Coordinates of N, CA and C in Angstrom, one line a residue:
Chain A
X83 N 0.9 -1.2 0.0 CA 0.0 0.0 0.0 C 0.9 1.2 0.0
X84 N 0.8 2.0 -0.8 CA 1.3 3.3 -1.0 C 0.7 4.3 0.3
X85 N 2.0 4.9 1.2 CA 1.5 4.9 2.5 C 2.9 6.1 2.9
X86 N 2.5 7.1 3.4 CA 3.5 8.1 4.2 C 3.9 7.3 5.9
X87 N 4.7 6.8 6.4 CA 4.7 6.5 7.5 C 5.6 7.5 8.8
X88 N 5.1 7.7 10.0 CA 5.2 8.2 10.9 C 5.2 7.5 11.9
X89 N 6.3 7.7 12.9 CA 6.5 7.0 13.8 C 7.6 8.1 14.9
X90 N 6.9 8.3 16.3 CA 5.9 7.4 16.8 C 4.5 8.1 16.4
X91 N 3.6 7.5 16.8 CA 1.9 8.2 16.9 C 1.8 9.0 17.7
X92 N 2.3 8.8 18.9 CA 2.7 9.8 20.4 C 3.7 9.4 21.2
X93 N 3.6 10.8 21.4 CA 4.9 11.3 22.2 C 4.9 12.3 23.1
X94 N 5.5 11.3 24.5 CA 5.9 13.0 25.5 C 7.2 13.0 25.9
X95 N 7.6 13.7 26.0 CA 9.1 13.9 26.4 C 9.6 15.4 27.3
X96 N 10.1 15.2 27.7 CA 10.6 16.2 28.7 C 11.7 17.0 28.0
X97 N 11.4 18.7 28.3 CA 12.1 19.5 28.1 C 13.8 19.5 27.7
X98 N 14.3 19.8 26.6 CA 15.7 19.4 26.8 C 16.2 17.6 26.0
X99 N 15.2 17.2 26.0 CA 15.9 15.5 25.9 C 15.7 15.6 24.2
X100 N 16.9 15.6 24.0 CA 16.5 15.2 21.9 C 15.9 14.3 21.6
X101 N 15.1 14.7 20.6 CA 14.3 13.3 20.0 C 14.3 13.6 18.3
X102 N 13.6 12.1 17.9 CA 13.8 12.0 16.7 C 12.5 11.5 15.9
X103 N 11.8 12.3 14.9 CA 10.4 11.7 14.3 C 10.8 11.5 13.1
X104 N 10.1 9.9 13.1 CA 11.1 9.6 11.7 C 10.2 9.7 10.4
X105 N 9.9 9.5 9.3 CA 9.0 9.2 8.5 C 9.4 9.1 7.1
X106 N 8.7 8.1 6.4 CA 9.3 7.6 5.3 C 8.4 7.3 4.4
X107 N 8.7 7.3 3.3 CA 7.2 7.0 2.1 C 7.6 5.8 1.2
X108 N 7.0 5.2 0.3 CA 7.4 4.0 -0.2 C 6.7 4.3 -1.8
X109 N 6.8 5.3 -2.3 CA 6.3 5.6 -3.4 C 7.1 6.2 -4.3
X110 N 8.5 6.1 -4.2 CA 9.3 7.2 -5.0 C 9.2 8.2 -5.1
X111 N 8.6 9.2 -4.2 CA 8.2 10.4 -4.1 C 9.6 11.5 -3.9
X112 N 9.7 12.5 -5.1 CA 11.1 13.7 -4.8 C 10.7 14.1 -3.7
X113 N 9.7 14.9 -3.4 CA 9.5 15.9 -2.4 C 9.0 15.8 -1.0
X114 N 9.4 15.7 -0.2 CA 9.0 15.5 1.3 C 8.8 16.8 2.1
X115 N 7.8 16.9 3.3 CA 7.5 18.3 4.2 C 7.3 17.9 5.1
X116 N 7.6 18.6 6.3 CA 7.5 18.5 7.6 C 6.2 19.6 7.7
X117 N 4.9 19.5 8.4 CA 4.3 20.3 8.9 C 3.8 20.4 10.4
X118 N 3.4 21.6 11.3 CA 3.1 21.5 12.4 C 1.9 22.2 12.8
X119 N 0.5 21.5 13.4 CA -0.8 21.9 12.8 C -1.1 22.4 14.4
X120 N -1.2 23.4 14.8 CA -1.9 23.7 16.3 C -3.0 24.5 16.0
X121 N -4.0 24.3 17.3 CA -5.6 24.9 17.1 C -5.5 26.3 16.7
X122 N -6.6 26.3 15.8 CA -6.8 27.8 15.2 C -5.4 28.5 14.0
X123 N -4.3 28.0 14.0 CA -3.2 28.3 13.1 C -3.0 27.6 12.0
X124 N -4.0 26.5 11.8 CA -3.9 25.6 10.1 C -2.9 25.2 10.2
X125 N -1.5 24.8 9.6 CA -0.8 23.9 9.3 C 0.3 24.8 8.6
X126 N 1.4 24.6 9.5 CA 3.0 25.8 9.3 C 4.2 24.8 8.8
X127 N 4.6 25.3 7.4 CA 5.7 24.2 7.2 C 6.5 24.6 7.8
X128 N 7.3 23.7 8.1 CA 8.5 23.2 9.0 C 9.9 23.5 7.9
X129 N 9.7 22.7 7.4 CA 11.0 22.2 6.8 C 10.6 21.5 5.2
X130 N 11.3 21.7 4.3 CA 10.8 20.4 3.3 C 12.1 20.4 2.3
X131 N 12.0 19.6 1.6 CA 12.7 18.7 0.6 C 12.8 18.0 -0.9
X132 N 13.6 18.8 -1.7 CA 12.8 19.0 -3.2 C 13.4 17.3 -3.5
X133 N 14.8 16.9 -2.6 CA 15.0 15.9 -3.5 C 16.1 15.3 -2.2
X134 N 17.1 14.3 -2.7 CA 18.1 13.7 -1.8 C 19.4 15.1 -1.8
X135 N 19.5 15.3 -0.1 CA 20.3 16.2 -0.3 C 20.1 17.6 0.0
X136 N 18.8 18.2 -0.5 CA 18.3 19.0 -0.6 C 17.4 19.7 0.5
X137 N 17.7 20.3 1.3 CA 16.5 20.5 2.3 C 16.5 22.3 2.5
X138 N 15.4 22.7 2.6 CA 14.9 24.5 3.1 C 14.1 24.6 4.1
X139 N 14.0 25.6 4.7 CA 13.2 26.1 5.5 C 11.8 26.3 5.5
X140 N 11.0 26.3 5.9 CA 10.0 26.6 5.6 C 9.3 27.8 6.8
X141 N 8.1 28.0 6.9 CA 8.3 29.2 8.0 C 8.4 29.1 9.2
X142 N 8.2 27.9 10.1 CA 8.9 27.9 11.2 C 9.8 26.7 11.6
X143 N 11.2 26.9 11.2 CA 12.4 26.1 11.5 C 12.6 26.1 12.6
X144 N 12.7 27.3 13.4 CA 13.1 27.1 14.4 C 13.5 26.4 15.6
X145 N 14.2 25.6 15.6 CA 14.2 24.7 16.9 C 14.1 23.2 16.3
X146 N 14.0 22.8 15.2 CA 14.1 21.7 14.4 C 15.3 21.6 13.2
X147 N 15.5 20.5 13.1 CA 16.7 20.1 11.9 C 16.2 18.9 10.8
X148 N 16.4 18.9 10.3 CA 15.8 17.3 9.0 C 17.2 17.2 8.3
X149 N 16.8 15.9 7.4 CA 18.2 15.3 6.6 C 17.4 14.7 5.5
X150 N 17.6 14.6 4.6 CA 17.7 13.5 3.5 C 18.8 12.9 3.0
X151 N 19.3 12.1 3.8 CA 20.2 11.1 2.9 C 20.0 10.1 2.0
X152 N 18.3 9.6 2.2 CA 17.9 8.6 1.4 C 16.6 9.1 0.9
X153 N 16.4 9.2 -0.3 CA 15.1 9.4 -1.4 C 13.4 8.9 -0.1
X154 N 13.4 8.4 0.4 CA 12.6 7.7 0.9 C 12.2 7.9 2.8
X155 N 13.6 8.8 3.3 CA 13.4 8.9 4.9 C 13.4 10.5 4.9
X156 N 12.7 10.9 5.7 CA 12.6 12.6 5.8 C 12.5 12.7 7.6
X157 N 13.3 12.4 8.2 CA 13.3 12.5 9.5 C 13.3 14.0 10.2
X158 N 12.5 14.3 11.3 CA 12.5 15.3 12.0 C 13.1 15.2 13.4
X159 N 14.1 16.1 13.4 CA 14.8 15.9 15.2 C 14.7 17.3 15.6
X160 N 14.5 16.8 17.3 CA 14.1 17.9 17.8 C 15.4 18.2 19.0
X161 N 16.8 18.6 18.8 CA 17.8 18.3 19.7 C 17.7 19.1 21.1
X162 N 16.7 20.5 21.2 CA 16.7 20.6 23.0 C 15.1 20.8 22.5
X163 N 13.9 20.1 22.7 CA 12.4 20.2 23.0 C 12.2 21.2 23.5
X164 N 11.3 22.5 23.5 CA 10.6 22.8 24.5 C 9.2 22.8 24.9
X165 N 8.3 23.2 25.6 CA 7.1 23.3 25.8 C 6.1 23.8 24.2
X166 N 6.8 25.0 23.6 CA 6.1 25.6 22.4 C 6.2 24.5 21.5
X167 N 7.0 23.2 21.4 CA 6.9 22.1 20.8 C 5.7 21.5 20.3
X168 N 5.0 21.8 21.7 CA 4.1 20.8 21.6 C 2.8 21.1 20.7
X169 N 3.0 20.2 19.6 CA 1.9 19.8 18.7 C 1.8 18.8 18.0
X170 N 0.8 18.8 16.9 CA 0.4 17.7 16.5 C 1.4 17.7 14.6
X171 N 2.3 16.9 14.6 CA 2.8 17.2 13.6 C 2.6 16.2 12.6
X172 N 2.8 16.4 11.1 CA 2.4 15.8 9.9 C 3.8 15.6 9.1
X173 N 4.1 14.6 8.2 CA 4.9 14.5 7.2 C 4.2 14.4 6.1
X174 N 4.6 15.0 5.2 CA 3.6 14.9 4.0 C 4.8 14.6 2.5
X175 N 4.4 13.9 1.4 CA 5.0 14.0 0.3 C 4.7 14.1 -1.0
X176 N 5.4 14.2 -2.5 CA 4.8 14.0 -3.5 C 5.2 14.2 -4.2
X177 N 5.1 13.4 -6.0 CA 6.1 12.8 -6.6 C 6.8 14.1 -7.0
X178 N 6.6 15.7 -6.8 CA 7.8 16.0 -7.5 C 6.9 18.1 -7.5
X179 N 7.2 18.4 -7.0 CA 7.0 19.6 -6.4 C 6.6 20.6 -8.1
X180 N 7.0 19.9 -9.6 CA 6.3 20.0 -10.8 C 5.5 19.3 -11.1
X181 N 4.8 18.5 -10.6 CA 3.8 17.6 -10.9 C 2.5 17.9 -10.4
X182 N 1.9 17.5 -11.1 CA 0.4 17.7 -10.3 C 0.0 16.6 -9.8
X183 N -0.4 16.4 -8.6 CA -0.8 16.3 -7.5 C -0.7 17.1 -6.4
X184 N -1.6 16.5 -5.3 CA -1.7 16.9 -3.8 C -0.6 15.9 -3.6
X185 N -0.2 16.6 -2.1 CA 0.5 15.9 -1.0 C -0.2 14.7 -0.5
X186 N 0.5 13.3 0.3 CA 0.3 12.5 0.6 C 0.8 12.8 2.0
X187 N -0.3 12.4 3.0 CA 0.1 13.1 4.4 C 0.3 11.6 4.9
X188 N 1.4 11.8 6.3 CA 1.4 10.5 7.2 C 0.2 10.5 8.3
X189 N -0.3 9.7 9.2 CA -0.8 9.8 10.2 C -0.9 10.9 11.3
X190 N 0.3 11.7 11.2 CA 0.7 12.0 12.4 C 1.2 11.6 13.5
X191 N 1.8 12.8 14.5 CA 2.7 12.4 15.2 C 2.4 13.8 16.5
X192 N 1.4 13.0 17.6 CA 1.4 13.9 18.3 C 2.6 14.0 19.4
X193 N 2.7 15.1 19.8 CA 4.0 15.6 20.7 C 3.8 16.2 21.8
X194 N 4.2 16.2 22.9 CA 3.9 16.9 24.2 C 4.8 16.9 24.7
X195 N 5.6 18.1 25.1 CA 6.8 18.6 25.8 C 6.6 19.2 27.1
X196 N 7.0 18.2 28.0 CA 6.7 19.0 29.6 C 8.2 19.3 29.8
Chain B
X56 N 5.4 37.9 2.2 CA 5.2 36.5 2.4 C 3.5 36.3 2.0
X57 N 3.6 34.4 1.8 CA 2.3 34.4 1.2 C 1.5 34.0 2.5
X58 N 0.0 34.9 2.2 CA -0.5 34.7 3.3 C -2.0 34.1 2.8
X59 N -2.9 33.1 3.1 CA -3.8 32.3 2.7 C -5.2 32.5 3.6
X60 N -5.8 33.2 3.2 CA -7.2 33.1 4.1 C -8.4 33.1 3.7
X61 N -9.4 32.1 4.3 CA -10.3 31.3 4.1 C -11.3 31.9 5.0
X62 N -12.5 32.1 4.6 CA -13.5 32.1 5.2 C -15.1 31.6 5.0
X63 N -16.0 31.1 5.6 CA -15.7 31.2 6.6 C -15.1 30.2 7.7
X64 N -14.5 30.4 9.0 CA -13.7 29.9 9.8 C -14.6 28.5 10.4
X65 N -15.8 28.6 10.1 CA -16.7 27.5 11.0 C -18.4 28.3 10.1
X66 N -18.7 27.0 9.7 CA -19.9 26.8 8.8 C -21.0 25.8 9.4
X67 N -22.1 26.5 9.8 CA -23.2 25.2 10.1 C -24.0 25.0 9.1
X68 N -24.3 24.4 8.4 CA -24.8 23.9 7.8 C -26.6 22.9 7.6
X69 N -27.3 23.2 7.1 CA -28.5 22.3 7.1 C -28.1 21.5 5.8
X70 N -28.6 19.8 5.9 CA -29.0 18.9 4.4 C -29.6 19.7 3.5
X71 N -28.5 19.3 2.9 CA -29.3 19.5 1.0 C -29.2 21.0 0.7
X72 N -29.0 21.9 1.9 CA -28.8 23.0 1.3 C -27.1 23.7 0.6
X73 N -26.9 24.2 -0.4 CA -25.8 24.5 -0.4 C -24.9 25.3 -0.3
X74 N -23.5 25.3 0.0 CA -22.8 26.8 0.4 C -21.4 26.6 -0.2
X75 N -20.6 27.7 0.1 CA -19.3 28.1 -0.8 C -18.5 28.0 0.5
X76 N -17.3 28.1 0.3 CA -16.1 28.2 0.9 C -15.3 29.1 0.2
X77 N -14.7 30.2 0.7 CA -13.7 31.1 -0.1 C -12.5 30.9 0.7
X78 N -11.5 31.3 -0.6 CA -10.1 30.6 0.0 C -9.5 32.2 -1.1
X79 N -8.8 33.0 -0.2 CA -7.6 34.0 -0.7 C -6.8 33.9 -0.4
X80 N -5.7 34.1 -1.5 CA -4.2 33.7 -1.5 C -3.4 35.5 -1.8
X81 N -2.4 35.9 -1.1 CA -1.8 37.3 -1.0 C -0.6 37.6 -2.7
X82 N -0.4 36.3 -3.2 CA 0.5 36.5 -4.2 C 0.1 35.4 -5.2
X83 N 1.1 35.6 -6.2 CA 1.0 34.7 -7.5 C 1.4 33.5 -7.3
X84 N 0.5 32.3 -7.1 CA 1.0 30.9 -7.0 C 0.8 29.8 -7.9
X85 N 1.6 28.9 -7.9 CA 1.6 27.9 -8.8 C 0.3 26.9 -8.6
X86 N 0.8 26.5 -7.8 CA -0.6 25.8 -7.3 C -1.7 25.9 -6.1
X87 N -2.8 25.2 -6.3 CA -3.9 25.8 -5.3 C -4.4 24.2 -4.7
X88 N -4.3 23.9 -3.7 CA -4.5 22.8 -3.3 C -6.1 22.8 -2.1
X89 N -7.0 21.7 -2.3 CA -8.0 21.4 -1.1 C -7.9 20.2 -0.6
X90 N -7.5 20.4 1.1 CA -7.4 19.2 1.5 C -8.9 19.1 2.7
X91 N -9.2 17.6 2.6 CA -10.2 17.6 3.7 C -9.4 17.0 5.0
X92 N -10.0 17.0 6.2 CA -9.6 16.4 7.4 C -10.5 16.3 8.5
X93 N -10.6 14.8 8.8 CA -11.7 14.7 9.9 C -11.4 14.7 11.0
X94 N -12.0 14.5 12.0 CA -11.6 15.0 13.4 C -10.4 13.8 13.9
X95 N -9.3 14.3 14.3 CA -8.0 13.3 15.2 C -7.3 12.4 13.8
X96 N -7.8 12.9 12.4 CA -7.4 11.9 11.1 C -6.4 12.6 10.8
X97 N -5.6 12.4 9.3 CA -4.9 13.3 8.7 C -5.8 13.8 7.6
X98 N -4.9 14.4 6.5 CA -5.3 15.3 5.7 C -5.5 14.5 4.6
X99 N -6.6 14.2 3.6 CA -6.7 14.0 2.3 C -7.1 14.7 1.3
X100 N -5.8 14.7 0.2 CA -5.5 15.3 -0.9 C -7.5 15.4 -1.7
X101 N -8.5 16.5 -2.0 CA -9.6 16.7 -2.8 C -9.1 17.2 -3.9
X102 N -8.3 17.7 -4.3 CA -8.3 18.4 -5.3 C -7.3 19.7 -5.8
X103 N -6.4 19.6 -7.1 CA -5.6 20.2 -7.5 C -5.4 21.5 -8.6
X104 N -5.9 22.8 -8.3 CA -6.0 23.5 -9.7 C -5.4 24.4 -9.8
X105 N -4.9 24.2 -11.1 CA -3.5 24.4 -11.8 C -3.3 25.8 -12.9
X106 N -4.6 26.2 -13.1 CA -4.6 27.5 -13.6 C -5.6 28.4 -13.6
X107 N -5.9 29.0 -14.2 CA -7.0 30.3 -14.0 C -8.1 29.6 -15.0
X108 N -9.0 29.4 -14.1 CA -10.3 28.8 -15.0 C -10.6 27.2 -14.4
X109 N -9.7 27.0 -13.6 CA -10.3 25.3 -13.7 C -11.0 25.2 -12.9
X110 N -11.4 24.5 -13.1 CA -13.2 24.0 -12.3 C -12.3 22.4 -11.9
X111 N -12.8 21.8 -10.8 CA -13.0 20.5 -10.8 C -14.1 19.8 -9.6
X112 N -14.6 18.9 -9.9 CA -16.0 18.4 -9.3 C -15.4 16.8 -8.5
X113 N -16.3 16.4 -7.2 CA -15.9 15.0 -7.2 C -17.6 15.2 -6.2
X114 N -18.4 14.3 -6.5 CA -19.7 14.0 -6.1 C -20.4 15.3 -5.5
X115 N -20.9 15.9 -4.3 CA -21.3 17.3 -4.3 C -19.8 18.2 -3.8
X116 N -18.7 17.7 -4.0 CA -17.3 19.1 -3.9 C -17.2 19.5 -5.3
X117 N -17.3 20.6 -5.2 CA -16.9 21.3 -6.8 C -16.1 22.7 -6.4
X118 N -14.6 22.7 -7.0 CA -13.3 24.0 -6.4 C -13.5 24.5 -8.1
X119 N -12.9 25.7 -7.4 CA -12.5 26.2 -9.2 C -11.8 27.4 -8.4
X120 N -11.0 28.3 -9.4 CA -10.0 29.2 -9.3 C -9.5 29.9 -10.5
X121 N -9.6 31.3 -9.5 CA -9.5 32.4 -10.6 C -8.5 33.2 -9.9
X122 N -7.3 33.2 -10.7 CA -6.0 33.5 -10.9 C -6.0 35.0 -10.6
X123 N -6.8 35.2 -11.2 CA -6.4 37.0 -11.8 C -7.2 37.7 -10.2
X124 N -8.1 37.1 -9.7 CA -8.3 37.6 -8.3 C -7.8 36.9 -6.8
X125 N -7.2 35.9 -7.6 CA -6.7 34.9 -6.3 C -7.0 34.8 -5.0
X126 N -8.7 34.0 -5.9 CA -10.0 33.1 -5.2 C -9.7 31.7 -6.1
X127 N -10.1 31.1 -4.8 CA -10.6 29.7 -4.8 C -11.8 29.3 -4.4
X128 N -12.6 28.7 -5.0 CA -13.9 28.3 -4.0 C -14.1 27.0 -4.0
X129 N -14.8 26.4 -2.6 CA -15.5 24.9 -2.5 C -16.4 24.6 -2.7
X130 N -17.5 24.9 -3.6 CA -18.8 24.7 -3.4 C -19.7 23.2 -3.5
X131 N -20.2 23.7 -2.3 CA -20.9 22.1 -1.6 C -22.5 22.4 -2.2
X132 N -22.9 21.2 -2.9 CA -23.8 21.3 -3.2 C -24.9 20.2 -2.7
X133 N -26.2 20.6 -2.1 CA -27.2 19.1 -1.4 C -26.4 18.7 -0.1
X134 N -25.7 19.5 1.1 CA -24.8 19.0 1.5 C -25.4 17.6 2.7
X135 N -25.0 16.7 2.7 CA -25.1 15.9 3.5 C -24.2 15.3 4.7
X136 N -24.6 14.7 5.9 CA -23.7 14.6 7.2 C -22.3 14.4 7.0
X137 N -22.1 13.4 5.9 CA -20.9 12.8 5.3 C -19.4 13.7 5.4
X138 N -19.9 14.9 4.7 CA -19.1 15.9 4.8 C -18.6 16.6 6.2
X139 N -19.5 16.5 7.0 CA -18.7 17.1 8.1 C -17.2 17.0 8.0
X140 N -16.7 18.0 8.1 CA -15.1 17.7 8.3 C -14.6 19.1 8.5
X141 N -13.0 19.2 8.5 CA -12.3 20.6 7.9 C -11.7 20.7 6.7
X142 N -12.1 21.7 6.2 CA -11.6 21.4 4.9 C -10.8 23.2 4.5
X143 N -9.0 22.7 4.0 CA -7.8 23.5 4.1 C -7.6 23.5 3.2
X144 N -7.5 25.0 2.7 CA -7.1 25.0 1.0 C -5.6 25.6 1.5
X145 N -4.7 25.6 0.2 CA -3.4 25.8 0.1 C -2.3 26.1 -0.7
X146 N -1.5 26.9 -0.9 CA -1.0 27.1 -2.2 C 0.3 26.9 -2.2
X147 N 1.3 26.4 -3.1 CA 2.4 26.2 -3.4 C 3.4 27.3 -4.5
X148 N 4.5 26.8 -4.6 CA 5.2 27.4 -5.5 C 6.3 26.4 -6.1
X149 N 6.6 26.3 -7.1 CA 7.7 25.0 -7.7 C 8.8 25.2 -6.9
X150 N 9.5 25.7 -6.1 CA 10.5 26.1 -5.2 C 10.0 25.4 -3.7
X151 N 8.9 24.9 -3.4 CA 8.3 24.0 -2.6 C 7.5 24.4 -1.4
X152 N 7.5 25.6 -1.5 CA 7.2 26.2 0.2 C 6.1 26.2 -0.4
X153 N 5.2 25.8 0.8 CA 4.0 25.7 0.7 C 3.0 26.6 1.9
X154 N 1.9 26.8 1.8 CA 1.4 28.0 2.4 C 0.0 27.3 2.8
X155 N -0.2 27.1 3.8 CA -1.9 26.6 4.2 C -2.9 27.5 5.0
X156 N -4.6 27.8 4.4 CA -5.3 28.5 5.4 C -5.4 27.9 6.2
X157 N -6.4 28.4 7.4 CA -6.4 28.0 9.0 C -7.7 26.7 8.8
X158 N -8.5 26.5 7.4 CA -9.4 25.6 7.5 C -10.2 26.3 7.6
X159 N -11.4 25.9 7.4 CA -13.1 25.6 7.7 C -13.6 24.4 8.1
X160 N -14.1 24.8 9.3 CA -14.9 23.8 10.0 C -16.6 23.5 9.6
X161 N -16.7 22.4 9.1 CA -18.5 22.4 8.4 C -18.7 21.8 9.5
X162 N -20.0 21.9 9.9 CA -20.8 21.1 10.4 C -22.3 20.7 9.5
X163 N -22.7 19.7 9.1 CA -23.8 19.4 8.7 C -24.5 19.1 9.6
X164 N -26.0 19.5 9.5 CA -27.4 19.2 10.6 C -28.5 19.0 9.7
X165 N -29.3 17.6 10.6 CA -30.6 17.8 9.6 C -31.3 18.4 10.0

């Protein structure tokens, strides 16, 4: 099944302790995005990824890092958490940021930083 | 910066009757995206349009977009419970940043 995967589903973690959200697609997809959805603000990209290698900012980086080293893993780390962390976050992908299509979203990945 | 806003923020709704969704985007974008999302779910891709004038329909969702005023609309037509959801429109650029409104929240009631 052609499928965005996220892992974990939830998460709490305490202030300070790095962590790592991993997520990966199995579609051959170029483009990968990190998004972070809290009530009333819709959905703020994070981070995204035109290709292997390739990674930008998107509007709030802050306090996050990503990699692509493999076409396929678009990992999110969070190396000191804080409390403003905490949300409900999305990986999303698609074959190719010239193409038409919509994004393919993962499950999610809720977060809670005490 | 591109700024995306949608109104209205929360829609009640009666069956069968039908309503619009407006979605404004602050600059020139490539593409115009509608995603739906139900409550504690993720997001599914409704619909992709790509230039000035396209219409696209899938059972009572029907979006279309006009470029030259950079509007989008949802229009729900006969709406039924089914639909409840939120539904996020969004715009891109081939450079990849992507921009999302805050959603609309429908509620259908009979």
């Amino acid at each position: 099944e052609a499928q965005v995967t996220q892992n974990p589903r939830y998460l709490i973690t305490v202030t300070g302790k790095k962590l790592t959200v991993t997520c990966s697609q199995n579609m051959n997809h170029e483009y990968m995005s990190w998004y972070r959805q809290d009530p009333g603000l819709g959905l703020r990209q994070i981070y995204y990824s035109m290709n292997v290698e390739v990674t930008d900012k998107g509007d709030v980086p802050e306090g996050y890092k990503v990699s692509r080293k493999e076409k396929r893993n678009f990992p999110l780390i969070l190396e000191s958490p804080s409390p403003n962390q905490t949300s409900l976050y999305f990986c999303a992908s698609s074959l190719g940021i010239d193409r038409v299509a919509g994004y393919t979203f993962g499950s999610g990945t809720r977060l809670t930083v005490v | 910066e591109l700024k995306v806003e949608q109104n209205p923020l929360f829609l009640s709704m009666q069956e069968e009757k039908n309503y619009t969704i407006y979605c404004n985007y602050s600059t020139t974008s490539d593409r115009l995206y509608w995603y739906r999302q139900d409550p504690g779910k993720s997001l599914e891709s409704l619909f992709v349009l790509l230039s000035n004038g396209a219409v696209k329909q899938e059972g009572r969702l029907m979006a279309s977009l006009d470029t030259k005023a950079r509007l989008s609309t949802l229009h729900i037509t006969a709406a039924v419970h089914d639909l409840s959801a939120t539904y996020f429109c969004a715009v891109d650029n081939f450079a990849g940043k992507s921009t999302f409104g805050d959603g609309t929240t429908l509620t259908v009631k009979p």
